[in-house]
């Protein structure tokens, strides 16, 4: 069902399905949901899309966000990461 949804949503938005790295986005959402908060996952996926739309390579942006999410608990407590 997920692949069918992605194919349909991409077609509706005029996005080449080959450009969508499903696993990258799902992994990012998982890391943010666990490291920050569940509601942060879809918001962060949206931010990733904005960054990519502005020319940032998806893998680079996702790696930076994942690192930030991993360090988030310590940052919130004021500990050095």
PDB file of C-alpha atoms in Angstrom:
ATOM      1  CA  UNK A   1       0.000   0.000   0.000  1.00  0.00           C
ATOM      2  CA  UNK A   2       2.843   2.446   0.788  1.00  0.00           C
ATOM      3  CA  UNK A   3       4.400   2.088  -2.669  1.00  0.00           C
ATOM      4  CA  UNK A   4       1.029   2.552  -4.334  1.00  0.00           C
ATOM      5  CA  UNK A   5       0.413   5.685  -2.247  1.00  0.00           C
ATOM      6  CA  UNK A   6       3.853   7.108  -3.115  1.00  0.00           C
ATOM      7  CA  UNK A   7       3.337   6.430  -6.807  1.00  0.00           C
ATOM      8  CA  UNK A   8      -0.095   8.079  -6.746  1.00  0.00           C
ATOM      9  CA  UNK A   9       0.983  11.090  -4.657  1.00  0.00           C
ATOM     10  CA  UNK A  10       4.068  11.641  -6.827  1.00  0.00           C
ATOM     11  CA  UNK A  11       1.958  11.512  -9.983  1.00  0.00           C
ATOM     12  CA  UNK A  12      -0.504  14.003  -8.499  1.00  0.00           C
ATOM     13  CA  UNK A  13       2.296  16.429  -7.605  1.00  0.00           C
ATOM     14  CA  UNK A  14       4.298  15.915 -10.796  1.00  0.00           C
ATOM     15  CA  UNK A  15       7.257  14.428  -8.919  1.00  0.00           C
ATOM     16  CA  UNK A  16       9.466  11.790 -10.505  1.00  0.00           C
ATOM     17  CA  UNK A  17       9.059   8.779  -8.208  1.00  0.00           C
ATOM     18  CA  UNK A  18      12.691   7.817  -8.834  1.00  0.00           C
ATOM     19  CA  UNK A  19      13.733  11.003  -7.014  1.00  0.00           C
ATOM     20  CA  UNK A  20      12.005   9.956  -3.785  1.00  0.00           C
ATOM     21  CA  UNK A  21      14.264   8.124  -1.329  1.00  0.00           C
ATOM     22  CA  UNK A  22      11.567   6.489   0.785  1.00  0.00           C
ATOM     23  CA  UNK A  23      13.949   4.818   3.216  1.00  0.00           C
ATOM     24  CA  UNK A  24      15.895   8.033   3.803  1.00  0.00           C
ATOM     25  CA  UNK A  25      12.727   9.915   4.771  1.00  0.00           C
ATOM     26  CA  UNK A  26      11.356   7.064   6.908  1.00  0.00           C
ATOM     27  CA  UNK A  27      14.674   6.647   8.727  1.00  0.00           C
ATOM     28  CA  UNK A  28      14.840  10.375   9.382  1.00  0.00           C
ATOM     29  CA  UNK A  29      11.270  10.395  10.708  1.00  0.00           C
ATOM     30  CA  UNK A  30      12.070   7.466  13.002  1.00  0.00           C
ATOM     31  CA  UNK A  31      15.184   9.132  14.395  1.00  0.00           C
ATOM     32  CA  UNK A  32      13.361  12.394  15.050  1.00  0.00           C
ATOM     33  CA  UNK A  33      10.330  10.656  16.563  1.00  0.00           C
ATOM     34  CA  UNK A  34      12.571   8.782  19.006  1.00  0.00           C
ATOM     35  CA  UNK A  35      15.089  11.535  19.712  1.00  0.00           C
ATOM     36  CA  UNK A  36      12.794  14.550  19.839  1.00  0.00           C
ATOM     37  CA  UNK A  37       9.049  13.806  19.782  1.00  0.00           C
ATOM     38  CA  UNK A  38       6.647  11.905  17.555  1.00  0.00           C
ATOM     39  CA  UNK A  39       4.900  15.033  16.244  1.00  0.00           C
ATOM     40  CA  UNK A  40       8.290  16.397  15.196  1.00  0.00           C
ATOM     41  CA  UNK A  41       8.709  13.599  12.630  1.00  0.00           C
ATOM     42  CA  UNK A  42       6.262  14.818   9.946  1.00  0.00           C
ATOM     43  CA  UNK A  43       7.262  18.433  10.518  1.00  0.00           C
ATOM     44  CA  UNK A  44      10.912  17.519  10.045  1.00  0.00           C
ATOM     45  CA  UNK A  45      10.114  15.545   6.893  1.00  0.00           C
ATOM     46  CA  UNK A  46       8.481  18.704   5.567  1.00  0.00           C
ATOM     47  CA  UNK A  47      11.550  20.756   6.495  1.00  0.00           C
ATOM     48  CA  UNK A  48      13.714  18.225   4.661  1.00  0.00           C
ATOM     49  CA  UNK A  49      11.542  18.716   1.591  1.00  0.00           C
ATOM     50  CA  UNK A  50      11.934  22.478   1.811  1.00  0.00           C
ATOM     51  CA  UNK A  51      15.710  22.145   2.118  1.00  0.00           C
ATOM     52  CA  UNK A  52      15.869  19.809  -0.866  1.00  0.00           C
ATOM     53  CA  UNK A  53      13.642  22.158  -2.852  1.00  0.00           C
ATOM     54  CA  UNK A  54      16.181  24.908  -2.160  1.00  0.00           C
ATOM     55  CA  UNK A  55      19.013  22.782  -3.524  1.00  0.00           C
ATOM     56  CA  UNK A  56      20.364  20.988  -0.439  1.00  0.00           C
ATOM     57  CA  UNK A  57      21.261  17.350  -1.203  1.00  0.00           C
ATOM     58  CA  UNK A  58      18.716  15.137   0.599  1.00  0.00           C
ATOM     59  CA  UNK A  59      21.296  12.829   2.169  1.00  0.00           C
ATOM     60  CA  UNK A  60      23.348  15.741   3.506  1.00  0.00           C
ATOM     61  CA  UNK A  61      20.342  17.498   5.005  1.00  0.00           C
ATOM     62  CA  UNK A  62      18.999  14.263   6.492  1.00  0.00           C
ATOM     63  CA  UNK A  63      22.379  13.455   8.046  1.00  0.00           C
ATOM     64  CA  UNK A  64      22.548  16.883   9.689  1.00  0.00           C
ATOM     65  CA  UNK A  65      19.020  16.597  11.039  1.00  0.00           C
ATOM     66  CA  UNK A  66      19.603  13.043  12.274  1.00  0.00           C
ATOM     67  CA  UNK A  67      22.715  14.195  14.128  1.00  0.00           C
ATOM     68  CA  UNK A  68      20.757  17.052  15.661  1.00  0.00           C
ATOM     69  CA  UNK A  69      17.954  14.677  16.737  1.00  0.00           C
ATOM     70  CA  UNK A  70      20.478  12.279  18.281  1.00  0.00           C
ATOM     71  CA  UNK A  71      22.007  15.108  20.297  1.00  0.00           C
ATOM     72  CA  UNK A  72      18.667  16.692  21.167  1.00  0.00           C
ATOM     73  CA  UNK A  73      18.105  15.158  24.634  1.00  0.00           C
ATOM     74  CA  UNK A  74      21.536  16.320  25.834  1.00  0.00           C
ATOM     75  CA  UNK A  75      21.083  19.762  24.287  1.00  0.00           C
ATOM     76  CA  UNK A  76      17.768  20.217  26.059  1.00  0.00           C
ATOM     77  CA  UNK A  77      19.372  19.345  29.369  1.00  0.00           C
ATOM     78  CA  UNK A  78      22.224  21.762  28.733  1.00  0.00           C
ATOM     79  CA  UNK A  79      24.865  19.037  28.533  1.00  0.00           C
ATOM     80  CA  UNK A  80      27.590  19.205  25.898  1.00  0.00           C
ATOM     81  CA  UNK A  81      26.868  16.862  23.014  1.00  0.00           C
TER      82      UNK A  81
END
